[in-house]
Each structure stands twice: as structure tokens, then as C-alpha cells.
Amino acid sequence: MTPEQYVQRNPTGKHARQAEFRLGEASYQAGHHTQARSDLERFRQTYPDDELCAYVLPYLGEIALALDDPTAAKEAFSEGLQRFPEGPLSGECRFGMARALESLGDAEAATRFYRFLDEQGTVSPLSDDAALQLAILHYRQGQYAEAVETLRKFSERFPGSELLPQAQYWLGMSQLTLQDFPAAAATLKDQPGKPMQNGTCESFNGRFRDECLDQHWFVSLADARRIIEPWRVEYNSARPHSSLGDRTPEEYAALISKEILGSRDI
């Protein structure tokens, strides 16, 4: 018998509470956001003091972010932290709060939440997510030197992270924006014998070489800057990339919370 069948047949049964929660949780995990939001809100209203709200509130926050409702997300994550500051998903609440605040334009507050999780190191499974998102926030705020500093430490702190390709990409783009071309080239160059280690950087490196470097003979560093900078701006701001869902890198930076980091199961 499924949770839905149990609730329909035994709305006041012994296990109705758990069944109603599982019903909403299953919809959330399946990505059925509208249905999950309805089921979880109903559980929240029916059992406002239940300990399972430690899961319901962050679920509702994630759903609100997925539905592009950062105000509702902020409210859900805030209540989750207030009621369950050391709860099983307190880290997810802080990470979600940072993303909601960033979406609402409060970069300073978002930075505090990202930095808190970042500083947890191996204590928090979300530290690498927070470190990467903090660096991208720096990039979006035009704080390229801060982005470089954060991203340079990423591979040392999180050598096994699945986010290493994204970290390397944003490090290279930050260095390129700062016109530190030798460092950018070194960052975006794959390790020998591992061309598929970082498909994003491999694609960028190839296009940069084919469309720019191989098309010009640079007579000086100033000449290189004069030619490379317009190409960089066009590549970063105007050109859609299939690897980024047919978005420009700047559009991808704005949506990466939802498209990449927010896609992890809580």
C-alpha cells in the first residue's frame, strides 16, 4: 500500500502522520514541485509542532527556489533555522538561505552564510558547494581577486569534490578577467593524458586557441590585451554555450544555484 492509499483509507490512522509526510517527500524527491509544495504545506499546517518539520521546512525552501520564489524560500529556511538550529538539515537550511538571499540581491548576507559553511571544512558535506558558490558570488560582484583567492584553495581543500571542474573553470575566467593571461592559460590547461577530466575547460581552451590565439600574431603584451579582451567579453557575455544549457557564462552564474548546486538531494 502506498502512502497515498493509506492516507485515503485511514486519514486518522496510527500511521497517517508518517504517511502524509512520506507522500510530500516522495513528490519532492521526484521533482513534482507543485504537488510536493501542496502536500508538505498541508502537513506543516496539520502538524505544526511535529519534529518532521525539520525536514518539511528545508524541502519547502528548496521547492520555492526551484519555483523562482526566493522570498518564500527565505521564510522557510529562516523558520527551519530558528526552530531546528542543530537539526538534521540545518546545513541545507543555511545553504538554501544563502542562495535565497543572493537571489534577493542581498549579497552581503548571502556571503556570511556561504562563508560559515565554507569554514566548516570536512565537518559539513556542503562546504565545497558553499566555497564554489561564494567564489561565483565574488565573480558576479566584480570581486575577481577575491574569487581567485577562494578558487585557488579549492582543489587543495576539496581534492575529491565533483565540483572541481566548475571551480577550475571559474578560476580561469576570473584570471582572464583580471588579464592574467599566463595564469588563466595554466589553469585552463588540462593535465597531460586526461583530456576528459574537465570538458568545460577543454572546450574553452580549444575555442580560445582556434578563434583567437591562432588567428593573431601578438607583437607585445599590450597588443595581446587589446585583441583578447573583446573576444573574452563576447565569449563571456554574449555567446550561448551548449555546455551551460545554451546560456552565456554570465547567465549560467546567475542560475548555477538552481541548475547545479540546488540539484543535490537534501
XYZ file of C-alpha atoms in Angstrom:
266
model
C 0.000 0.000 0.000
C 1.377 3.388 -0.976
C 1.368 6.378 1.423
C -1.359 7.984 -0.707
C -3.560 4.903 -0.485
C -3.003 4.678 3.264
C -3.973 8.329 3.814
C -7.084 7.928 1.672
C -8.232 4.806 3.515
C -7.060 5.738 7.017
C -6.972 9.564 7.301
C -6.884 9.315 11.100
C -4.969 6.059 11.307
C -1.988 5.327 13.512
C 0.500 5.967 10.723
C -1.363 8.754 8.923
C 1.150 11.394 10.021
C 4.155 9.497 8.676
C 2.255 8.579 5.507
C 1.340 12.218 4.817
C 4.962 13.248 5.280
C 6.240 10.472 3.001
C 3.673 11.462 0.402
C 5.055 15.004 0.244
C 8.656 13.840 0.464
C 8.187 11.414 -2.432
C 6.749 14.170 -4.630
C 9.667 16.438 -3.687
C 12.292 13.816 -4.484
C 10.557 13.045 -7.785
C 10.776 16.712 -8.754
C 6.995 17.261 -8.728
C 7.373 20.655 -7.093
C 3.807 21.928 -7.246
C 2.347 18.731 -5.815
C 5.103 18.448 -3.207
C 4.553 22.030 -2.095
C 0.837 21.360 -1.607
C 1.425 18.096 0.290
C 4.175 19.495 2.521
C 2.293 22.706 3.294
C -0.716 20.621 4.307
C 1.476 18.552 6.618
C 3.001 21.724 8.077
C -0.421 23.173 8.838
C -1.838 19.931 10.204
C 1.198 19.088 12.370
C 2.869 22.465 13.064
C 4.873 21.200 16.064
C 5.930 17.873 14.610
C 9.640 17.016 14.592
C 9.351 16.065 10.924
C 9.055 19.774 10.166
C 12.856 19.740 10.462
C 12.680 18.122 7.017
C 9.496 19.760 5.733
C 10.799 23.337 6.069
C 14.040 22.879 4.069
C 12.121 20.864 1.491
C 9.688 23.760 1.117
C 12.609 26.167 0.843
C 14.218 24.147 -1.943
C 10.901 23.892 -3.764
C 10.421 27.659 -3.520
C 13.878 28.214 -5.023
C 13.087 25.796 -7.835
C 9.849 27.705 -8.488
C 11.734 31.022 -8.510
C 10.180 32.243 -5.273
C 13.192 33.328 -3.166
C 11.024 35.251 -0.673
C 9.107 32.103 0.279
C 12.371 30.163 0.310
C 13.921 32.639 2.722
C 10.923 32.350 5.049
C 11.020 28.553 5.051
C 14.775 28.316 5.631
C 14.633 31.007 8.311
C 11.914 29.179 10.222
C 13.853 25.945 9.862
C 16.963 27.513 11.412
C 15.010 29.173 14.194
C 13.150 26.022 15.177
C 15.850 23.439 14.449
C 19.241 25.221 14.674
C 21.049 21.900 15.083
C 18.555 19.842 13.120
C 19.417 17.103 10.622
C 19.182 19.557 7.698
C 20.474 22.716 9.391
C 23.364 22.877 6.918
C 20.966 22.631 3.994
C 18.889 25.423 5.562
C 21.945 27.690 5.775
C 22.987 26.879 2.222
C 19.465 27.435 0.974
C 19.220 30.689 2.910
C 22.399 31.932 1.234
C 21.017 31.145 -2.210
C 17.691 32.790 -1.410
C 19.421 35.927 -0.123
C 21.622 36.022 -3.205
C 18.544 35.785 -5.436
C 17.002 38.650 -3.467
C 20.079 40.801 -4.062
C 21.445 40.708 -0.503
C 24.981 39.685 -1.406
C 26.435 40.689 1.962
C 24.104 38.426 3.939
C 24.493 35.616 1.407
C 28.271 35.862 1.774
C 28.009 35.377 5.540
C 26.033 32.157 5.147
C 28.295 30.797 2.402
C 31.391 31.666 4.420
C 30.031 29.973 7.548
C 29.558 26.688 5.677
C 32.836 27.109 3.803
C 34.717 27.421 7.082
C 33.220 24.161 8.379
C 35.586 22.223 6.122
C 35.109 18.468 6.231
C 32.627 18.855 9.088
C 29.948 19.902 6.595
C 29.219 17.968 3.371
C 28.171 21.281 1.834
C 31.474 23.085 2.357
C 32.626 22.586 -1.224
C 29.259 23.773 -2.551
C 29.463 26.856 -0.361
C 33.063 27.617 -1.321
C 32.270 27.421 -5.028
C 29.114 29.477 -4.708
C 30.982 32.074 -2.651
C 33.602 32.376 -5.387
C 30.935 32.746 -8.074
C 29.239 35.409 -5.987
C 32.547 37.266 -5.786
C 32.829 36.987 -9.571
C 29.314 38.303 -10.133
C 30.035 41.207 -7.795
C 33.151 42.098 -9.780
C 35.422 40.961 -6.948
C 37.692 38.944 -9.204
C 40.722 38.910 -6.914
C 38.592 37.501 -4.081
C 37.192 34.882 -6.461
C 40.717 33.853 -7.473
C 41.817 33.563 -3.845
C 38.852 31.350 -2.946
C 39.151 29.154 -6.024
C 42.906 28.667 -5.760
C 42.403 26.967 -2.414
C 39.502 24.838 -3.655
C 41.479 21.933 -5.144
C 43.698 21.737 -2.052
C 40.790 21.747 0.377
C 38.422 19.544 -1.655
C 40.598 17.294 -3.855
C 37.828 14.753 -4.371
C 34.966 17.162 -4.977
C 32.747 16.638 -8.000
C 32.705 20.433 -8.312
C 36.397 20.678 -9.243
C 35.671 21.208 -12.974
C 33.411 24.161 -12.187
C 35.946 25.573 -9.746
C 38.733 25.337 -12.324
C 36.539 26.964 -14.972
C 35.635 29.948 -12.771
C 39.230 30.324 -11.624
C 40.338 30.538 -15.225
C 37.592 33.014 -16.107
C 38.457 35.177 -13.094
C 42.125 35.201 -14.044
C 41.226 36.014 -17.625
C 39.042 38.913 -16.484
C 41.975 40.211 -14.450
C 44.038 39.935 -17.665
C 46.398 37.481 -16.004
C 46.709 35.534 -19.232
C 49.599 33.197 -18.269
C 47.775 32.119 -15.103
C 44.500 31.665 -16.997
C 46.212 29.529 -19.627
C 47.836 27.379 -16.940
C 44.547 26.956 -15.087
C 42.512 26.037 -18.134
C 45.066 23.602 -19.483
C 44.150 20.001 -18.717
C 46.549 17.619 -17.049
C 48.501 15.573 -19.637
C 46.758 12.355 -20.601
C 43.409 13.384 -19.109
C 41.581 15.339 -21.834
C 38.144 14.406 -20.497
C 38.862 15.415 -16.905
C 37.312 18.809 -17.463
C 35.139 19.073 -20.542
C 34.171 22.690 -19.851
C 37.765 23.890 -19.669
C 38.773 21.681 -22.612
C 36.082 23.313 -24.769
C 37.037 26.811 -23.698
C 40.747 26.162 -24.183
C 40.159 24.840 -27.696
C 37.948 27.723 -28.754
C 40.298 30.293 -27.247
C 43.186 28.795 -29.204
C 41.308 28.279 -32.500
C 39.312 31.514 -32.571
C 41.780 33.935 -31.025
C 45.334 32.824 -30.337
C 45.882 31.060 -33.660
C 44.340 33.938 -35.620
C 46.743 36.641 -34.464
C 50.433 37.374 -34.138
C 50.909 39.354 -30.924
C 53.745 41.867 -31.069
C 53.539 42.825 -27.399
C 51.629 42.184 -24.172
C 49.602 45.348 -24.803
C 48.715 44.091 -28.267
C 47.611 40.751 -26.797
C 45.386 42.502 -24.278
C 43.862 44.706 -26.979
C 42.883 41.680 -29.077
C 41.994 39.166 -26.370
C 39.773 41.419 -24.248
C 36.987 41.898 -26.853
C 36.998 38.153 -27.515
C 36.725 37.438 -23.792
C 33.828 39.850 -23.325
C 31.943 38.366 -26.283
C 32.600 34.800 -25.111
C 31.581 35.532 -21.527
C 28.635 37.886 -22.041
C 27.049 37.358 -25.443
C 27.725 33.824 -26.653
C 25.444 30.957 -25.525
C 27.234 27.702 -24.660
C 25.682 24.298 -25.139
C 27.613 23.000 -22.122
C 25.841 25.630 -19.999
C 22.365 24.858 -21.264
C 22.604 27.348 -24.150
C 23.267 30.191 -21.720
C 26.116 32.654 -21.594
C 28.590 32.170 -18.724
C 27.115 35.230 -17.007
C 23.599 33.809 -17.264
C 24.934 30.484 -16.025
C 26.488 32.193 -12.999
C 23.103 33.685 -12.139
C 21.370 30.311 -12.360
C 24.058 27.929 -11.106
C 22.453 27.613 -7.636
C 19.347 26.166 -9.193
C 20.923 24.292 -12.080
C 23.894 22.692 -10.293
C 24.171 23.168 -6.564
C 20.457 23.183 -5.912
C 20.016 19.897 -7.777
C 21.566 17.838 -4.973
C 19.139 15.832 -2.906
C 18.779 17.157 0.624
